[in-house]
Short mmCIF file of C-alpha atoms (C1' of nucleotides) and ligand atoms in Angstrom, two decimals:
data_model
loop_
_atom_site.label_atom_id
_atom_site.label_comp_id
_atom_site.label_asym_id
_atom_site.label_seq_id
_atom_site.Cartn_x
_atom_site.Cartn_y
_atom_site.Cartn_z
CA MET U 272 -12.72 2.73 5.23
CA LEU U 273 -10.26 0.43 6.95
CA SER U 274 -6.55 1.15 7.20
CA TYR U 275 -3.92 -1.25 5.92
CA THR U 276 -3.26 -2.37 9.48
CA GLU U 277 -6.90 -2.74 10.44
CA GLU U 278 -7.42 -4.96 7.40
CA ASN U 279 -4.51 -7.16 8.44
CA TYR U 280 -5.78 -7.56 12.00
CA LEU U 281 -9.27 -8.31 10.83
CA LYS U 282 -8.07 -10.92 8.36
CA ALA U 283 -5.92 -12.56 11.03
CA ILE U 284 -8.86 -12.68 13.44
CA TYR U 285 -11.03 -14.16 10.70
CA HIS U 286 -8.52 -16.93 10.00
CA LEU U 287 -7.81 -17.64 13.67
CA SER U 288 -11.53 -17.94 14.41
CA ASP U 289 -12.17 -20.62 11.78
CA SER U 290 -13.93 -18.20 9.44
CA GLY U 291 -15.59 -16.35 12.29
CA SER U 292 -17.13 -19.12 14.36
CA LYS U 293 -15.03 -19.18 17.53
CA ALA U 294 -13.56 -16.53 19.85
CA VAL U 295 -9.92 -15.52 19.56
CA SER U 296 -7.54 -14.48 22.33
CA THR U 297 -5.30 -11.44 22.45
CA SER U 298 -2.14 -13.54 22.60
CA GLU U 299 -3.12 -15.65 19.58
CA ILE U 300 -3.54 -12.49 17.57
CA ALA U 301 -0.26 -11.08 18.85
CA GLU U 302 1.46 -14.31 17.87
CA THR U 303 0.26 -14.39 14.26
CA MET U 304 0.64 -10.65 13.74
CA ASN U 305 4.14 -10.57 15.20
CA THR U 306 3.22 -7.82 17.62
CA LYS U 307 2.89 -7.52 21.38
CA ALA U 308 -0.30 -8.17 23.32
CA ALA U 309 -0.50 -4.51 24.33
CA SER U 310 -0.65 -3.45 20.69
CA VAL U 311 -3.36 -5.98 20.01
CA THR U 312 -5.48 -4.66 22.86
CA ASP U 313 -5.30 -1.18 21.34
CA MET U 314 -6.30 -2.38 17.89
CA ILE U 315 -9.05 -4.58 19.29
CA LYS U 316 -10.67 -1.52 20.79
CA LYS U 317 -10.57 0.27 17.47
CA LEU U 318 -12.12 -2.62 15.56
CA SER U 319 -14.68 -3.07 18.30
CA ASN U 320 -15.69 0.61 18.09
CA LYS U 321 -16.25 0.08 14.38
CA ASN U 322 -18.45 -2.93 15.14
CA LEU U 323 -16.23 -5.31 13.22
CA ILE U 324 -15.59 -7.48 16.27
CA ALA U 325 -17.32 -8.06 19.61
CA TYR U 326 -14.87 -7.54 22.43
CA GLU U 327 -15.23 -8.65 26.00
CA LYS U 328 -12.37 -7.59 28.22
CA TYR U 329 -10.09 -10.46 29.26
CA TYR U 330 -12.16 -12.92 27.17
CA GLY U 331 -11.03 -12.25 23.62
CA VAL U 332 -12.94 -11.25 20.53
CA LYS U 333 -15.50 -12.65 18.13
CA ILE U 334 -15.89 -11.33 14.62
CA THR U 335 -19.24 -9.72 13.76
CA LYS U 336 -21.25 -10.26 10.60
CA GLN U 337 -19.97 -6.97 9.23
CA GLY U 338 -16.40 -7.79 10.27
CA ARG U 339 -16.59 -11.19 8.59
CA GLN U 340 -17.78 -9.54 5.40
CA GLU U 341 -14.87 -7.09 5.42
CA ALA U 342 -12.40 -9.88 6.15
CA LEU U 343 -13.82 -11.94 3.30
CA MET U 344 -13.22 -9.10 0.87
CA VAL U 345 -9.56 -8.95 1.90
CA VAL U 346 -9.27 -12.72 1.54
CA ARG U 347 -10.96 -12.47 -1.85
CA LYS U 348 -8.46 -9.89 -3.05
CA HIS U 349 -5.52 -11.84 -1.66
CA ARG U 350 -6.52 -15.02 -3.45
CA LEU U 351 -7.46 -13.36 -6.72
CA TRP U 352 -4.07 -11.67 -6.82
CA GLU U 353 -2.28 -14.94 -6.07
CA THR U 354 -4.21 -16.55 -8.91
CA PHE U 355 -3.25 -13.70 -11.22
CA LEU U 356 0.41 -13.97 -10.31
CA VAL U 357 0.51 -17.70 -11.04
CA GLN U 358 -1.77 -17.89 -14.06
CA LYS U 359 -0.80 -14.71 -15.87
CA LEU U 360 2.65 -13.75 -14.66
CA GLN U 361 4.09 -17.25 -14.31
CA PHE U 362 4.98 -16.98 -10.64
CA SER U 363 5.39 -20.31 -8.91
CA TRP U 364 2.98 -21.08 -6.07
CA ASP U 365 5.64 -20.60 -3.43
CA GLU U 366 6.44 -17.03 -4.56
CA VAL U 367 3.03 -15.39 -4.48
CA HIS U 368 2.02 -15.00 -0.85
CA ASP U 369 4.18 -12.07 0.18
CA VAL U 370 3.34 -10.01 -2.88
CA ALA U 371 -0.38 -10.77 -2.40
CA GLU U 372 -0.04 -9.51 1.19
CA GLN U 373 0.64 -6.11 -0.34
CA LEU U 374 -1.76 -6.28 -3.28
CA GLU U 375 -4.72 -7.30 -1.10
CA HIS U 376 -4.81 -3.77 0.31
CA ILE U 377 -5.33 -1.94 -2.97
CA GLN U 378 -8.64 -0.11 -2.75
CA SER U 379 -10.67 -0.29 -5.95
CA THR U 380 -13.86 -2.21 -6.44
CA LEU U 381 -13.60 -1.79 -10.19
CA LEU U 382 -10.11 -3.26 -10.19
CA ILE U 383 -11.04 -6.38 -8.33
CA GLU U 384 -14.12 -6.98 -10.45
CA LYS U 385 -12.17 -6.58 -13.66
CA LEU U 386 -9.43 -8.83 -12.31
CA ASP U 387 -11.97 -11.49 -11.39
CA GLU U 388 -13.37 -11.35 -14.91
CA PHE U 389 -9.90 -11.40 -16.50
CA LEU U 390 -9.15 -14.59 -14.59
CA GLU U 391 -12.52 -16.02 -15.61
CA PHE U 392 -13.99 -16.11 -12.12
CA PRO U 393 -11.69 -18.66 -10.47
CA THR U 394 -13.09 -20.52 -7.45
CA VAL U 395 -9.80 -21.59 -5.87
CA ASP U 396 -6.39 -19.95 -5.55
CA PRO U 397 -3.05 -21.60 -6.43
CA HIS U 398 -2.98 -23.37 -3.05
CA GLY U 399 -6.46 -24.80 -3.49
CA HIS U 400 -8.06 -22.29 -1.10
CA PRO U 401 -11.55 -21.08 -2.01
CA ILE U 402 -11.98 -17.56 -3.40
CA PRO U 403 -15.00 -15.74 -1.94
CA ASP U 404 -17.21 -14.30 -4.67
CA LYS U 405 -18.20 -10.66 -5.02
CA SER U 406 -20.81 -11.04 -2.28
CA GLY U 407 -18.47 -12.97 0.03
CA LYS U 408 -19.90 -16.42 -0.59
CA ILE U 409 -17.49 -19.34 -0.42
CA THR U 410 -18.14 -22.75 -1.91
CA GLU U 411 -16.35 -25.07 0.46
CA VAL U 412 -15.52 -28.56 -0.72
CA ARG U 413 -15.28 -31.17 2.04
CA GLN U 414 -11.67 -32.23 2.27
CA VAL U 415 -9.70 -34.51 4.59
CA PRO U 416 -6.00 -34.75 5.38
CA LEU U 417 -4.27 -37.35 3.24
CA SER U 418 -3.00 -38.81 6.53
CA ASP U 419 -6.59 -39.87 7.32
CA CYS U 420 -6.98 -41.85 4.11
CA SER U 421 -6.40 -45.53 3.53
CA GLY U 422 -7.10 -48.19 0.93
CA LYS U 423 -6.70 -48.07 -2.81
CA LYS U 424 -9.34 -45.46 -3.64
CA LYS U 425 -8.66 -42.76 -6.18
CA ILE U 426 -7.66 -39.67 -4.25
CA ILE U 427 -7.38 -36.11 -5.61
CA VAL U 428 -5.18 -33.47 -4.00
CA ARG U 429 -7.33 -30.39 -3.34
CA SER U 430 -5.32 -27.98 -1.20
CA VAL U 431 -2.54 -27.45 1.30
CA LYS U 432 -3.45 -26.70 4.89
CA HIS U 433 -0.46 -24.43 5.56
CA GLY U 434 1.32 -23.25 2.44
CA SER U 435 4.80 -22.29 3.61
CA PRO U 436 7.18 -21.72 0.69
CA SER U 437 9.42 -24.58 1.78
CA PHE U 438 6.54 -27.06 1.92
CA LEU U 439 5.26 -25.89 -1.48
CA GLN U 440 8.72 -26.21 -2.99
CA TYR U 441 9.02 -29.69 -1.55
CA LEU U 442 5.68 -30.67 -3.09
CA SER U 443 6.77 -29.39 -6.49
CA LYS U 444 9.99 -31.33 -6.21
CA ILE U 445 8.26 -34.65 -5.51
CA GLY U 446 5.61 -33.99 -8.16
CA VAL U 447 2.57 -33.21 -6.01
CA TYR U 448 0.27 -30.44 -7.22
CA ILE U 449 -3.34 -29.30 -6.77
CA GLY U 450 -5.48 -31.68 -8.82
CA ALA U 451 -2.97 -34.52 -8.82
CA ASN U 452 -4.33 -38.09 -8.62
CA VAL U 453 -2.77 -40.13 -5.88
CA SER U 454 -3.29 -43.55 -4.43
CA ILE U 455 -1.91 -44.98 -1.23
CA LEU U 456 0.43 -47.93 -1.80
CA ASP U 457 1.55 -48.43 1.75
CA LYS U 458 1.20 -46.93 5.20
CA VAL U 459 3.84 -47.42 7.89
CA GLU U 460 2.03 -47.95 11.19
CA PHE U 461 5.05 -46.95 13.26
CA ASP U 462 5.41 -43.33 12.10
CA GLY U 463 2.39 -42.76 9.89
CA SER U 464 4.47 -42.18 6.78
CA LEU U 465 3.01 -43.11 3.42
CA GLU U 466 4.14 -44.51 0.12
CA ILE U 467 1.95 -42.96 -2.55
CA MET U 468 1.62 -43.16 -6.31
CA ILE U 469 1.18 -39.86 -8.15
CA ASP U 470 -0.73 -39.84 -11.45
CA SER U 471 -0.12 -43.62 -11.81
CA LYS U 472 3.45 -42.71 -12.69
CA LYS U 473 5.58 -41.74 -9.77
CA LYS U 474 6.09 -43.50 -6.43
CA VAL U 475 7.17 -41.34 -3.46
CA PHE U 476 7.40 -41.59 0.32
CA ILE U 477 6.02 -38.78 2.43
CA SER U 478 6.02 -38.24 6.18
CA ARG U 479 2.90 -38.14 8.35
CA GLU U 480 3.56 -34.43 8.85
CA ALA U 481 3.45 -33.80 5.10
CA ALA U 482 0.36 -36.01 4.72
CA GLN U 483 -1.43 -34.04 7.43
CA ASN U 484 -0.77 -30.85 5.52
CA LEU U 485 -2.26 -32.14 2.27
CA LEU U 486 -6.03 -31.96 1.97
CA VAL U 487 -7.71 -34.34 -0.45
CA THR U 488 -11.05 -35.72 -1.62
CA GLU U 489 -11.60 -39.45 -1.92
CA MET H 195 13.81 1.15 1.54
CA LEU H 196 11.56 4.15 1.00
CA SER H 197 8.18 4.56 2.65
CA TYR H 198 5.00 5.06 0.68
CA THR H 199 5.10 8.77 1.50
CA GLU H 200 8.78 9.23 0.72
CA GLU H 201 8.18 7.66 -2.69
CA ASN H 202 5.35 10.08 -3.39
CA TYR H 203 7.38 13.12 -2.42
CA LEU H 204 10.34 11.98 -4.47
CA LYS H 205 8.19 11.35 -7.53
CA ALA H 206 6.56 14.77 -7.16
CA ILE H 207 9.96 16.44 -6.92
CA TYR H 208 11.13 14.51 -9.96
CA HIS H 209 8.17 15.66 -12.04
CA LEU H 210 8.31 19.25 -10.81
CA SER H 211 12.01 19.48 -11.63
CA ASP H 212 11.58 18.47 -15.28
CA SER H 213 13.02 15.00 -14.74
CA GLY H 214 15.59 16.25 -12.28
CA SER H 215 17.19 19.18 -14.08
CA LYS H 216 15.97 22.24 -12.16
CA ALA H 217 15.56 23.11 -8.48
CA VAL H 218 12.12 22.90 -6.84
CA SER H 219 10.69 25.12 -4.11
CA THR H 220 9.02 24.07 -0.89
CA SER H 221 5.74 25.72 -1.85
CA GLU H 222 5.61 24.03 -5.27
CA ILE H 223 5.95 20.67 -3.57
CA ALA H 224 3.33 21.56 -0.96
CA GLU H 225 0.97 22.57 -3.76
CA THR H 226 1.21 19.34 -5.75
CA MET H 227 1.25 17.10 -2.68
CA ASN H 228 -1.73 18.85 -1.11
CA THR H 229 0.16 19.41 2.13
CA LYS H 230 1.45 22.42 3.99
CA ALA H 231 4.91 23.94 3.52
CA ALA H 232 5.85 22.96 7.07
CA SER H 233 5.24 19.30 6.29
CA VAL H 234 7.31 19.57 3.13
CA THR H 235 10.25 21.04 5.03
CA ASP H 236 10.18 18.04 7.37
CA MET H 237 10.11 15.53 4.54
CA ILE H 238 12.78 17.39 2.60
CA LYS H 239 15.13 16.92 5.52
CA LYS H 240 14.46 13.20 5.56
CA LEU H 241 15.05 12.76 1.85
CA SER H 242 18.13 14.94 2.08
CA ASN H 243 19.57 12.79 4.88
CA LYS H 244 19.09 9.79 2.60
CA ASN H 245 20.95 11.61 -0.17
CA LEU H 246 18.01 11.48 -2.53
CA ILE H 247 17.87 15.25 -2.86
CA ALA H 248 20.28 18.12 -2.26
CA TYR H 249 18.73 20.63 0.09
CA GLU H 250 19.87 24.16 0.67
CA LYS H 251 17.84 25.98 3.27
CA TYR H 252 15.54 28.63 1.82
CA TYR H 253 16.61 27.76 -1.74
CA GLY H 254 14.67 24.58 -2.50
CA VAL H 255 15.87 21.16 -3.50
CA LYS H 256 17.51 19.42 -6.42
CA ILE H 257 17.16 15.72 -6.99
CA THR H 258 20.39 13.67 -6.82
CA LYS H 259 21.45 10.94 -9.21
CA GLN H 260 20.34 8.33 -6.71
CA GLY H 261 17.08 10.15 -6.05
CA ARG H 262 16.36 10.39 -9.76
CA GLN H 263 16.91 6.67 -10.10
CA GLU H 264 14.49 5.89 -7.27
CA ALA H 265 11.91 8.29 -8.71
CA LEU H 266 12.26 6.67 -12.12
CA MET H 267 11.47 3.28 -10.65
CA VAL H 268 8.26 4.63 -9.14
CA VAL H 269 7.34 6.24 -12.45
CA ARG H 270 8.13 2.97 -14.21
CA LYS H 271 5.82 1.04 -11.92
CA HIS H 272 3.07 3.63 -12.22
CA ARG H 273 3.11 3.56 -16.00
CA LEU H 274 3.43 -0.20 -16.31
CA TRP H 275 0.40 -0.63 -14.06
CA GLU H 276 -1.59 1.91 -16.06
CA THR H 277 -0.71 0.01 -19.21
CA PHE H 278 -1.79 -3.25 -17.59
CA LEU H 279 -5.11 -1.79 -16.50
CA VAL H 280 -5.92 -0.53 -19.98
CA GLN H 281 -4.54 -3.35 -22.09
CA LYS H 282 -5.45 -6.34 -19.98
CA LEU H 283 -8.31 -5.28 -17.72
CA GLN H 284 -10.10 -3.00 -20.20
CA PHE H 285 -9.99 0.11 -18.06
CA SER H 286 -10.42 3.32 -20.01
CA TRP H 287 -7.51 5.75 -19.98
CA ASP H 288 -9.31 8.17 -17.68
CA GLU H 289 -9.85 5.55 -14.96
CA VAL H 290 -6.34 4.29 -14.38
CA HIS H 291 -4.39 7.02 -12.64
CA ASP H 292 -5.78 6.76 -9.12
CA VAL H 293 -5.44 2.99 -8.98
CA ALA H 294 -1.89 3.24 -10.33
CA GLU H 295 -1.11 5.72 -7.55
CA GLN H 296 -1.65 2.80 -5.17
CA LEU H 297 -0.12 0.03 -7.26
CA GLU H 298 3.11 1.98 -7.89
CA HIS H 299 4.07 1.40 -4.25
CA ILE H 300 4.01 -2.40 -4.31
CA GLN H 301 7.49 -3.63 -3.47
CA SER H 302 8.60 -6.55 -5.62
CA THR H 303 11.25 -6.48 -8.28
CA LEU H 304 10.13 -9.85 -9.56
CA LEU H 305 6.57 -8.61 -9.94
CA ILE H 306 7.47 -5.60 -11.99
CA GLU H 307 9.80 -7.55 -14.27
CA LYS H 308 7.17 -10.19 -14.89
CA LEU H 309 4.56 -7.53 -15.50
CA ASP H 310 6.84 -5.79 -17.99
CA GLU H 311 7.32 -9.05 -19.83
CA PHE H 312 3.60 -9.88 -19.73
CA LEU H 313 2.88 -6.52 -21.39
CA GLU H 314 5.65 -7.20 -23.93
CA PHE H 315 7.90 -4.39 -22.78
CA PRO H 316 5.77 -1.38 -23.61
CA THR H 317 7.60 1.94 -24.17
CA VAL H 318 4.69 4.28 -23.54
CA ASP H 319 1.74 4.25 -21.16
CA PRO H 320 -1.92 4.84 -22.11
CA HIS H 321 -1.38 8.60 -22.06
CA GLY H 322 1.64 8.42 -24.34
CA HIS H 323 4.13 8.97 -21.51
CA PRO H 324 7.40 7.06 -21.78
CA ILE H 325 7.98 4.05 -19.52
CA PRO H 326 11.50 3.93 -18.04
CA ASP H 327 13.15 0.56 -18.63
CA LYS H 328 14.55 -1.72 -15.92
CA SER H 329 17.69 0.42 -15.64
CA GLY H 330 15.75 3.69 -15.66
CA LYS H 331 16.45 4.67 -19.23
CA ILE H 332 13.77 6.65 -21.05
CA THR H 333 13.52 6.99 -24.81
CA GLU H 334 12.07 10.45 -25.26
CA VAL H 335 10.47 11.32 -28.56
CA ARG H 336 10.56 15.02 -29.44
CA GLN H 337 7.02 16.29 -29.32
CA VAL H 338 5.40 19.68 -29.72
CA PRO H 339 2.03 21.02 -28.62
CA LEU H 340 -0.53 20.81 -31.39
CA SER H 341 -1.11 24.52 -30.80
CA ASP H 342 2.38 25.18 -32.24
CA CYS H 343 1.64 23.40 -35.50
CA SER H 344 0.44 24.83 -38.75
CA GLY H 345 0.05 23.87 -42.41
CA LYS H 346 -1.26 20.72 -43.95
CA LYS H 347 1.39 18.27 -42.74
CA LYS H 348 0.50 14.87 -41.44
CA ILE H 349 0.47 15.07 -37.65
CA ILE H 350 0.35 12.19 -35.19
CA VAL H 351 -0.97 12.54 -31.64
CA ARG H 352 1.70 11.23 -29.25
CA SER H 353 0.66 12.13 -25.71
CA VAL H 354 -1.27 14.41 -23.42
CA LYS H 355 0.63 16.95 -21.34
CA HIS H 356 -1.74 16.82 -18.38
CA GLY H 357 -4.08 13.86 -18.33
CA SER H 358 -6.97 14.89 -16.11
CA PRO H 359 -9.91 12.49 -16.36
CA SER H 360 -12.18 15.19 -17.74
CA PHE H 361 -9.73 16.10 -20.50
CA LEU H 362 -9.23 12.45 -21.39
CA GLN H 363 -12.97 11.85 -21.50
CA TYR H 364 -13.38 14.86 -23.73
CA LEU H 365 -10.72 13.55 -26.12
CA SER H 366 -12.44 10.16 -26.31
CA LYS H 367 -15.72 11.88 -27.03
CA ILE H 368 -14.37 13.87 -29.97
CA GLY H 369 -12.42 10.88 -31.29
CA VAL H 370 -8.86 11.86 -30.42
CA TYR H 371 -6.56 9.10 -29.18
CA ILE H 372 -2.84 8.35 -28.90
CA GLY H 373 -1.64 7.48 -32.39
CA ALA H 374 -4.44 9.30 -34.19
CA ASN H 375 -3.62 11.08 -37.47
CA VAL H 376 -4.71 14.66 -37.58
CA SER H 377 -4.31 17.55 -39.95
CA ILE H 378 -5.04 21.20 -39.36
CA LEU H 379 -7.82 22.56 -41.54
CA ASP H 380 -8.06 26.01 -40.06
CA LYS H 381 -6.63 28.11 -37.29
CA VAL H 382 -8.53 31.06 -35.81
CA GLU H 383 -6.00 33.82 -35.19
CA PHE H 384 -8.21 35.55 -32.65
CA ASP H 385 -8.36 32.81 -30.01
CA GLY H 386 -5.97 30.15 -31.29
CA SER H 387 -8.67 27.56 -31.70
CA LEU H 388 -8.28 24.95 -34.41
CA GLU H 389 -10.39 23.03 -36.82
CA ILE H 390 -8.78 19.64 -37.29
CA MET H 391 -9.45 16.49 -39.28
CA ILE H 392 -9.01 13.20 -37.39
CA ASP H 393 -8.01 10.09 -39.37
CA SER H 394 -9.23 11.78 -42.61
CA LYS H 395 -12.72 11.11 -41.33
CA LYS H 396 -13.90 13.44 -38.66
CA LYS H 397 -13.81 17.23 -38.48
CA VAL H 398 -13.75 18.84 -35.01
CA PHE H 399 -13.05 22.21 -33.44
CA ILE H 400 -10.79 22.39 -30.41
CA SER H 401 -9.75 25.30 -28.22
CA ARG H 402 -6.20 26.60 -27.92
CA GLU H 403 -6.17 25.28 -24.37
CA ALA H 404 -6.93 21.77 -25.57
CA ALA H 405 -4.40 22.07 -28.40
CA GLN H 406 -1.72 23.11 -25.94
CA ASN H 407 -2.38 19.98 -23.94
CA LEU H 408 -1.97 17.64 -26.90
CA LEU H 409 1.58 16.75 -27.83
CA VAL H 410 2.24 15.62 -31.38
CA THR H 411 4.95 14.82 -33.92
CA GLU H 412 4.86 16.36 -37.39
"C1'" DA F 103 18.13 51.80 1.16
"C1'" DT F 104 14.23 50.62 3.68
"C1'" DA F 105 9.89 48.84 4.31
"C1'" DT F 106 6.52 45.55 3.03
"C1'" DT F 107 5.18 41.18 1.27
"C1'" DT F 108 6.07 36.47 0.37
"C1'" DT F 109 8.29 32.28 1.33
"C1'" DT F 110 10.44 29.14 4.38
"C1'" DT F 111 11.63 27.24 8.69
"C1'" DT F 112 10.94 26.20 13.56
"C1'" DA F 113 8.25 25.12 17.66
"C1'" DG F 114 4.82 22.63 19.58
"C1'" DA F 115 0.82 19.64 19.12
"C1'" DC F 116 -1.99 15.64 17.16
"C1'" DT F 117 -3.05 10.75 15.31
"C1'" DA F 118 -2.00 5.86 14.11
"C1'" DA F 119 0.62 2.19 15.29
"C1'" DT F 120 3.93 0.43 17.94
"C1'" DC F 121 6.73 -0.70 22.31
"C1'" DT F 122 8.11 -1.69 27.57
"C1'" DA F 123 6.94 -1.93 32.21
"C1'" DA F 124 3.60 -2.07 35.68
"C1'" DA F 125 -1.03 -3.24 37.26
"C1'" DC F 126 -4.79 -6.13 37.08
"C1'" DT F 127 -7.67 -10.59 35.99
"C1'" DT F 128 -8.14 -15.22 35.18
"C1'" DT F 129 -6.39 -19.82 35.30
"C1'" DT F 130 -3.81 -23.46 37.31
"C1'" DA F 131 -1.54 -25.91 40.90
"C1'" DT F 132 -0.98 -27.16 45.42
"C1'" DA Y 51 -8.83 -22.04 49.47
"C1'" DT Y 52 -4.90 -19.84 48.51
"C1'" DA Y 53 -0.71 -18.89 46.09
"C1'" DA Y 54 1.76 -18.87 41.91
"C1'" DA Y 55 1.69 -18.52 37.00
"C1'" DA Y 56 -0.14 -16.98 32.79
"C1'" DG Y 57 -2.62 -13.81 30.15
"C1'" DT Y 58 -4.55 -9.10 29.52
"C1'" DT Y 59 -4.97 -4.30 30.07
"C1'" DT Y 60 -3.28 0.29 31.24
"C1'" DA Y 61 0.15 3.93 31.49
"C1'" DG Y 62 3.53 6.29 29.41
"C1'" DA Y 63 6.97 6.67 25.46
"C1'" DT Y 64 8.37 6.60 20.54
"C1'" DT Y 65 8.18 7.23 15.41
"C1'" DA Y 66 6.18 8.80 10.90
"C1'" DG Y 67 3.53 12.07 9.00
"C1'" DT Y 68 0.72 15.78 9.49
"C1'" DC Y 69 -1.03 20.46 11.20
"C1'" DT Y 70 -1.18 25.69 13.05
"C1'" DA Y 71 1.05 29.64 14.64
"C1'" DA Y 72 5.13 32.19 15.25
"C1'" DA Y 73 9.80 33.41 13.86
"C1'" DA Y 74 13.19 34.11 10.34
"C1'" DA Y 75 14.93 34.87 5.69
"C1'" DA Y 76 14.46 36.31 0.94
"C1'" DA Y 77 12.21 38.83 -2.64
"C1'" DT Y 78 9.81 42.92 -4.07
"C1'" DA Y 79 8.33 47.66 -4.10
"C1'" DT Y 80 8.85 52.20 -3.11
MN1 MN V 519 -1.44 -16.36 0.57
MN1 MN V 520 -1.99 -8.11 4.48
MN1 MN V 521 -0.94 8.39 -14.02
MN1 MN V 522 1.77 7.50 -5.40
#
DNA sequence: ATATTTTTTTAGACTAATCTAAACTTTTAT
DNA sequence: ATAAAAGTTTAGATTAGTCTAAAAAAATAT
C-alpha cells in the first residue's frame, strides 16, 4: 500500500506527464510538490523500486502502467470527493480542492464505491474534469480553449484548465459556470480579449488569459 | 495544530480517563494504542509541552481543559462521519469504525459544520454514543447496562458499551438495534443470562456478557 | 523493613520524509 | 571543443514516531 506522500508524488507525476504519456524531470516534480530536487530523487527511487515509475538517472521518470492505475485511483477519489462537497454539502467550487487533497488519501474501497453510487456515478467533477471509473477508465471529451474559438457558433463551457480559487471566484462573479452557453460577440485583435454573451442574457468582457483557461466545445 | 498521531493519543487518553475525569497510566495508553510504554512516554512529553495533558513522572497523566476540548473535536468528527456512513452511504453499523478512524483526522472546520448540517445535527452516532456539538457540549442520557435491569418495565436500547464488529453483527442477527423496545421475560440466577422480548415480537436469549454491553433506559 | 515484582523512564537505534551543501552529469554558449 | 551554467544525485543531518534493552522508581509481598 502506498503512503500519503507516495500517493501525492505519483499523482503529481501523472498530471505532469499528461496522463502518463511523456517523461517528467526531477525539477518539475520538485516545483509542483514544493520540495527540493534532492527530496524528489529519494522518492523517485522508492516509487521506481515499487515499479510505479521507470527511472533513468539524470533523464527523469515515466509512469508505468501500474503507476498510472494507482494515480488514476487517487484522481478518482479526489474528484468524487470534490463532487460530494459541492453537490451534497453546498461547498462552492473554489472551496473544495484543499479538502479533497486530504480526503483523496482515505483508504477504503467500500467507501469510494458507496460514495460513487450516492452521487449517482458522476462523470465530471465540479471543475469539469473527468472522473475515472472504478476500473480507471476516463471518457475524455474533446475540448478547446475558448481563446481558439471564433464566429457565432453555440459554445458550451466544459471545464477550466487550471482551477485556482481566484479564477473560479472570478468566473462565478461574471456568471460563467460549467455547462453555460456562450457566444462570441467580438474579439479584439490587439490583445486577444473577447466580448461574450452568456446564456443569451449577459454580456461580459474577458481577457485572452481567462479565455485560454476556459475549455469549451463548439 | 495537532498531528494525526497526537490526535489519536489524545483521544485515547480522553476515553481512558472517563471523559477527562481520572488519571491514566502509561501502560493503559500503550495497551489501547498498540504501542510500547517507551513510545507513550515520548508522546506524553509532547502533549504535556503543548498543555493538552498534565504529566507527573511515574504517576500518569490527566487531560487538561484544552486537551479535553481538542479530544472532543476528534470524537465529534469520528461520530459525525460514522453517522454519515450509515445514514447516507448505507454502511452497516459494524463497518464504519475503521473508516471513521481515518476520516476523523481531516482538517476543515467548514467541512465538519456542513456535514453536521447535512445530517441535520444528529445527537447520537450509529452505536448510540453522543455526538459533541460545535462547542464540545455533550448531552448525556443516563443509561444502565441491561444486565442491571429486572421486572416487566418497558426498556429501550440506547447504546452499546463496546462496539466490536462481531458484537454488532450478533446484535443485528438477533434483532437488537438502537431504539429497540425490550422487556425482560426471565433471568437465570445461575449465570445472569436473560430471556428478552424485542419489540413485542421476538423472544431471544442473551448472555450476561452481552447484557452488560447493552446500555438501556428504563 | 526489606526484597521482589511491576511499572515507568531513559538511552540508543531505526525508518520515512525532508533539508543543505557538495559532487557529478548534461546542456548551452562561446 | 571547451568552459560555464543548469540540472541531478549523493552525502550527511534533522524531525516525528517507533522500537529494544537497560536503568530507575513505585507497588507488593513477605
Ligand atoms: Mn482539485
Ligand atoms: Mn494529495
Ligand atoms: Mn467508532
Ligand atoms: Mn484515529
